[in-house]
């Protein structure tokens, strides 16, 4: 009887102490910090974030990584997981991201990207297009404005947007293609300069969210996905340059 009473006393505490493990594409690394704070304030639930490129996170999930929710930088990777029977439901779009060109130097940058041809630019950082949707978008934009072949010798590839940001901040690359959400983060918005790239040059970066079947906290996971569509979450996402999907 004592053991039963002890279990009944401790179990609610254990449930409250659980955290949701959120696999997050690197473009959303900074906005997730704000979302985590707002979500905990609203629900009391802690979020643990695991940041990497969408492709690498997908591979980890396919190999059994114990994540509850996956926030991808596109819809293709979560759709792949859904088709493989690894998700609770089909993915939905939670936001649309934007691509920017960023430099911490004095290089004058414009949307035509002519600055990339400057002799002072030896390295242009870009996320690996085979695993990172923002890298794929950057290649599409360079192709669209007919600069890809000319810039190719200067391209240096990061595993994710996070590594691209490191290249730019450290000076290892004079410029880099990154997510608008990165340069709008309060810790970075005064470092260097950036320019929006017209979205006519690349496909809309529809960011998908999906609940994974391995979760033992489906109710909490659904609550988090619902939160992403709430006015509070949308306001935070918009502050970081994301566009909301149609309701």
CSV table of C-alpha atoms in Angstrom, one decimal:
chain,number,residue,atom,x,y,z
A,1,UNK,CA,0.0,0.0,0.0
A,2,UNK,CA,2.8,2.4,0.9
A,3,UNK,CA,4.4,1.7,-2.5
A,4,UNK,CA,1.1,2.4,-4.3
A,5,UNK,CA,0.7,5.7,-2.4
A,6,UNK,CA,4.3,6.7,-3.2
A,7,UNK,CA,3.7,6.0,-6.9
A,8,UNK,CA,0.5,8.0,-7.0
A,9,UNK,CA,2.3,10.9,-5.4
A,10,UNK,CA,5.3,10.8,-7.7
A,11,UNK,CA,3.7,9.9,-11.1
A,12,UNK,CA,2.1,13.4,-11.6
A,13,UNK,CA,5.5,15.0,-10.8
A,14,UNK,CA,7.2,12.8,-13.3
A,15,UNK,CA,4.7,13.6,-16.0
A,16,UNK,CA,5.1,17.3,-15.4
A,17,UNK,CA,8.8,17.0,-15.5
A,18,UNK,CA,8.8,15.4,-19.0
A,19,UNK,CA,10.2,17.4,-21.9
A,20,UNK,CA,9.3,17.3,-25.5
A,21,UNK,CA,12.3,16.6,-27.8
A,22,UNK,CA,12.0,18.8,-30.9
A,23,UNK,CA,14.2,18.2,-33.9
A,24,UNK,CA,14.7,21.6,-35.5
A,25,UNK,CA,16.1,22.6,-38.8
A,26,UNK,CA,19.0,25.0,-38.3
A,27,UNK,CA,17.2,28.0,-39.9
A,28,UNK,CA,14.8,28.0,-37.0
A,29,UNK,CA,17.5,27.7,-34.3
A,30,UNK,CA,17.0,31.3,-33.0
A,31,UNK,CA,13.3,31.7,-33.3
A,32,UNK,CA,12.9,28.4,-31.4
A,33,UNK,CA,14.5,30.0,-28.3
A,34,UNK,CA,11.6,32.5,-28.3
A,35,UNK,CA,9.0,29.9,-29.0
A,36,UNK,CA,10.4,27.7,-26.2
A,37,UNK,CA,10.0,30.5,-23.7
A,38,UNK,CA,6.5,31.4,-24.8
A,39,UNK,CA,5.4,27.8,-24.9
A,40,UNK,CA,6.7,27.0,-21.4
A,41,UNK,CA,5.0,30.1,-20.0
A,42,UNK,CA,1.7,29.0,-21.6
A,43,UNK,CA,1.9,25.3,-20.7
A,44,UNK,CA,4.7,24.7,-18.2
A,45,UNK,CA,6.1,22.1,-20.6
A,46,UNK,CA,9.9,22.2,-21.3
A,47,UNK,CA,11.2,21.8,-24.9
A,48,UNK,CA,14.6,20.3,-25.7
A,49,UNK,CA,15.8,21.2,-29.2
A,50,UNK,CA,18.1,19.3,-31.4
A,51,UNK,CA,19.4,21.4,-34.2
A,52,UNK,CA,20.8,20.2,-37.6
A,53,UNK,CA,20.0,20.3,-41.3
A,54,UNK,CA,16.7,18.9,-42.3
A,55,UNK,CA,18.3,16.0,-44.2
A,56,UNK,CA,20.5,14.9,-41.3
A,57,UNK,CA,17.6,15.1,-38.8
A,58,UNK,CA,15.6,13.0,-41.2
A,59,UNK,CA,18.3,10.4,-41.3
A,60,UNK,CA,18.5,10.4,-37.5
A,61,UNK,CA,14.7,9.8,-37.3
A,62,UNK,CA,14.9,7.0,-39.8
A,63,UNK,CA,17.6,5.4,-37.7
A,64,UNK,CA,15.4,5.6,-34.5
A,65,UNK,CA,16.3,8.9,-32.9
A,66,UNK,CA,13.9,9.4,-30.0
A,67,UNK,CA,12.4,12.8,-31.1
A,68,UNK,CA,8.8,13.8,-30.5
A,69,UNK,CA,8.3,16.5,-33.1
A,70,UNK,CA,10.2,17.4,-36.3
A,71,UNK,CA,10.4,21.0,-37.6
A,72,UNK,CA,11.8,20.8,-41.1
A,73,UNK,CA,12.9,23.6,-43.4
A,74,UNK,CA,10.8,22.1,-46.1
A,75,UNK,CA,7.9,19.7,-46.7
A,76,UNK,CA,9.8,17.1,-48.6
A,77,UNK,CA,11.7,15.6,-45.7
A,78,UNK,CA,8.7,15.2,-43.4
A,79,UNK,CA,6.7,13.9,-46.3
A,80,UNK,CA,9.4,11.2,-46.7
A,81,UNK,CA,9.0,10.2,-43.1
A,82,UNK,CA,5.2,10.2,-43.4
A,83,UNK,CA,5.3,7.9,-46.4
A,84,UNK,CA,7.6,5.6,-44.5
A,85,UNK,CA,5.0,5.3,-41.7
A,86,UNK,CA,7.1,7.1,-39.1
A,87,UNK,CA,4.7,10.0,-38.4
A,88,UNK,CA,1.4,10.2,-36.6
A,89,UNK,CA,-0.2,12.4,-39.3
A,90,UNK,CA,0.8,14.1,-42.6
A,91,UNK,CA,3.0,17.1,-42.1
A,92,UNK,CA,1.6,20.6,-42.2
A,93,UNK,CA,3.2,24.0,-43.1
A,94,UNK,CA,3.8,26.1,-40.0
A,95,UNK,CA,5.6,29.0,-41.7
A,96,UNK,CA,7.3,30.2,-44.9
A,97,UNK,CA,11.0,31.2,-44.7
A,98,UNK,CA,13.0,33.7,-46.7
A,99,UNK,CA,16.6,33.6,-48.1
A,100,UNK,CA,19.1,36.5,-47.6
A,101,UNK,CA,22.7,37.2,-48.5
A,102,UNK,CA,24.7,38.2,-45.5
A,103,UNK,CA,28.1,39.7,-44.8
A,104,UNK,CA,29.8,41.0,-41.7
A,105,UNK,CA,32.3,43.0,-43.8
A,106,UNK,CA,32.0,46.3,-45.7
A,107,UNK,CA,31.2,44.7,-49.1
A,108,UNK,CA,28.2,46.4,-50.7
A,109,UNK,CA,25.7,43.7,-51.4
A,110,UNK,CA,22.5,43.9,-53.5
A,111,UNK,CA,19.9,41.4,-54.7
A,112,UNK,CA,21.6,41.1,-58.1
A,113,UNK,CA,24.6,39.4,-56.3
A,114,UNK,CA,27.1,41.2,-58.5
A,115,UNK,CA,29.2,41.7,-55.3
A,116,UNK,CA,30.0,38.0,-55.4
A,117,UNK,CA,32.1,38.6,-58.5
A,118,UNK,CA,34.3,41.1,-56.6
A,119,UNK,CA,37.9,40.0,-56.3
A,120,UNK,CA,37.8,40.5,-52.5
A,121,UNK,CA,35.2,37.7,-52.3
A,122,UNK,CA,37.1,34.4,-52.2
A,123,UNK,CA,34.5,32.3,-50.3
A,124,UNK,CA,30.7,32.3,-50.5
A,125,UNK,CA,29.1,30.1,-47.8
A,126,UNK,CA,26.1,28.0,-48.6
A,127,UNK,CA,24.3,25.2,-46.8
A,128,UNK,CA,24.7,21.7,-48.4
A,129,UNK,CA,21.9,21.7,-51.0
A,130,UNK,CA,21.5,17.9,-50.8
A,131,UNK,CA,20.5,18.0,-47.1
A,132,UNK,CA,19.5,21.7,-46.4
A,133,UNK,CA,16.5,23.3,-48.1
A,134,UNK,CA,18.0,26.8,-47.8
A,135,UNK,CA,21.1,25.6,-49.6
A,136,UNK,CA,18.9,24.2,-52.3
A,137,UNK,CA,17.1,27.6,-52.5
A,138,UNK,CA,20.4,29.4,-52.8
A,139,UNK,CA,21.5,27.2,-55.7
A,140,UNK,CA,18.1,27.8,-57.4
A,141,UNK,CA,18.5,31.6,-57.0
A,142,UNK,CA,22.1,31.6,-58.4
A,143,UNK,CA,20.8,29.5,-61.3
A,144,UNK,CA,17.9,31.9,-61.8
A,145,UNK,CA,20.1,34.9,-62.2
A,146,UNK,CA,22.6,33.0,-64.3
A,147,UNK,CA,25.5,33.3,-61.8
A,148,UNK,CA,25.9,29.7,-60.6
A,149,UNK,CA,28.7,28.7,-63.0
A,150,UNK,CA,30.7,31.9,-62.3
A,151,UNK,CA,30.4,31.6,-58.5
A,152,UNK,CA,30.8,27.9,-58.2
A,153,UNK,CA,34.6,28.0,-57.6
A,154,UNK,CA,34.0,30.3,-54.6
A,155,UNK,CA,31.3,28.2,-52.9
A,156,UNK,CA,32.1,26.6,-49.5
A,157,UNK,CA,29.5,24.3,-48.1
A,158,UNK,CA,28.2,24.1,-44.5
A,159,UNK,CA,26.4,21.1,-43.1
A,160,UNK,CA,23.5,23.4,-42.2
A,161,UNK,CA,22.6,27.0,-42.0
A,162,UNK,CA,24.2,27.0,-38.5
A,163,UNK,CA,27.6,26.2,-40.0
A,164,UNK,CA,27.1,28.8,-42.8
A,165,UNK,CA,26.5,31.4,-40.0
A,166,UNK,CA,29.8,30.3,-38.4
A,167,UNK,CA,31.7,30.8,-41.6
A,168,UNK,CA,30.3,34.3,-42.0
A,169,UNK,CA,30.7,35.4,-38.4
A,170,UNK,CA,34.3,34.1,-38.3
A,171,UNK,CA,35.3,35.7,-41.6
A,172,UNK,CA,36.1,32.3,-43.1
A,173,UNK,CA,33.6,33.3,-45.8
A,174,UNK,CA,33.2,36.9,-46.9
A,175,UNK,CA,29.5,36.4,-47.6
A,176,UNK,CA,26.9,33.7,-47.1
A,177,UNK,CA,23.4,32.6,-48.0
A,178,UNK,CA,21.4,32.2,-44.8
A,179,UNK,CA,17.8,32.4,-43.5
A,180,UNK,CA,16.2,35.8,-42.8
A,181,UNK,CA,15.3,34.5,-39.3
A,182,UNK,CA,19.1,34.4,-38.5
A,183,UNK,CA,19.9,38.0,-39.3
A,184,UNK,CA,16.8,39.2,-37.5
A,185,UNK,CA,17.8,37.5,-34.2
A,186,UNK,CA,18.6,40.3,-31.6
A,187,UNK,CA,22.1,38.8,-31.1
A,188,UNK,CA,23.0,39.1,-34.8
A,189,UNK,CA,20.9,41.9,-36.3
A,190,UNK,CA,23.6,44.5,-35.9
A,191,UNK,CA,26.4,42.4,-37.2
A,192,UNK,CA,27.2,43.3,-40.8
A,193,UNK,CA,24.6,43.8,-43.5
A,194,UNK,CA,22.2,41.7,-45.4
A,195,UNK,CA,19.8,41.9,-48.4
A,196,UNK,CA,16.5,40.1,-49.0
A,197,UNK,CA,16.6,37.9,-52.2
A,198,UNK,CA,13.5,38.1,-54.4
A,199,UNK,CA,11.3,35.0,-53.9
A,200,UNK,CA,10.7,34.9,-57.6
A,201,UNK,CA,14.1,33.3,-57.9
A,202,UNK,CA,13.5,30.3,-55.7
A,203,UNK,CA,10.5,28.1,-54.7
A,204,UNK,CA,8.7,29.1,-51.5
A,205,UNK,CA,10.4,27.7,-48.5
A,206,UNK,CA,7.4,26.0,-46.9
A,207,UNK,CA,8.5,24.8,-43.5
A,208,UNK,CA,6.8,21.6,-42.3
A,209,UNK,CA,6.0,20.2,-38.8
A,210,UNK,CA,5.2,16.6,-38.0
A,211,UNK,CA,4.6,14.5,-34.9
A,212,UNK,CA,6.7,11.3,-34.9
A,213,UNK,CA,5.3,7.9,-34.1
A,214,UNK,CA,8.1,7.2,-31.6
A,215,UNK,CA,6.7,9.8,-29.3
A,216,UNK,CA,5.4,8.7,-25.9
A,217,UNK,CA,3.8,12.2,-25.5
A,218,UNK,CA,1.4,12.5,-28.3
A,219,UNK,CA,-1.0,14.7,-26.4
A,220,UNK,CA,1.8,17.2,-25.5
A,221,UNK,CA,3.2,17.0,-29.1
A,222,UNK,CA,-0.2,17.9,-30.6
A,223,UNK,CA,-0.5,20.7,-28.1
A,224,UNK,CA,2.8,22.1,-29.3
A,225,UNK,CA,1.8,21.8,-33.0
A,226,UNK,CA,-1.4,23.6,-32.2
A,227,UNK,CA,0.7,26.3,-30.4
A,228,UNK,CA,2.7,27.0,-33.6
A,229,UNK,CA,-0.6,28.1,-35.2
A,230,UNK,CA,-1.6,30.3,-32.3
A,231,UNK,CA,-1.5,34.2,-32.5
A,232,UNK,CA,1.4,34.3,-30.0
A,233,UNK,CA,3.6,31.9,-32.0
A,234,UNK,CA,2.8,33.6,-35.3
A,235,UNK,CA,3.7,36.9,-33.9
A,236,UNK,CA,7.1,35.5,-32.8
A,237,UNK,CA,7.7,33.9,-36.2
A,238,UNK,CA,6.8,37.1,-38.0
A,239,UNK,CA,9.3,39.0,-35.9
A,240,UNK,CA,11.9,36.7,-37.3
A,241,UNK,CA,10.9,37.2,-40.9
A,242,UNK,CA,8.7,34.2,-41.4
A,243,UNK,CA,5.4,34.4,-43.2
A,244,UNK,CA,2.4,32.6,-41.8
A,245,UNK,CA,0.5,30.0,-43.9
A,246,UNK,CA,-3.1,30.7,-44.7
A,247,UNK,CA,-5.4,29.8,-41.8
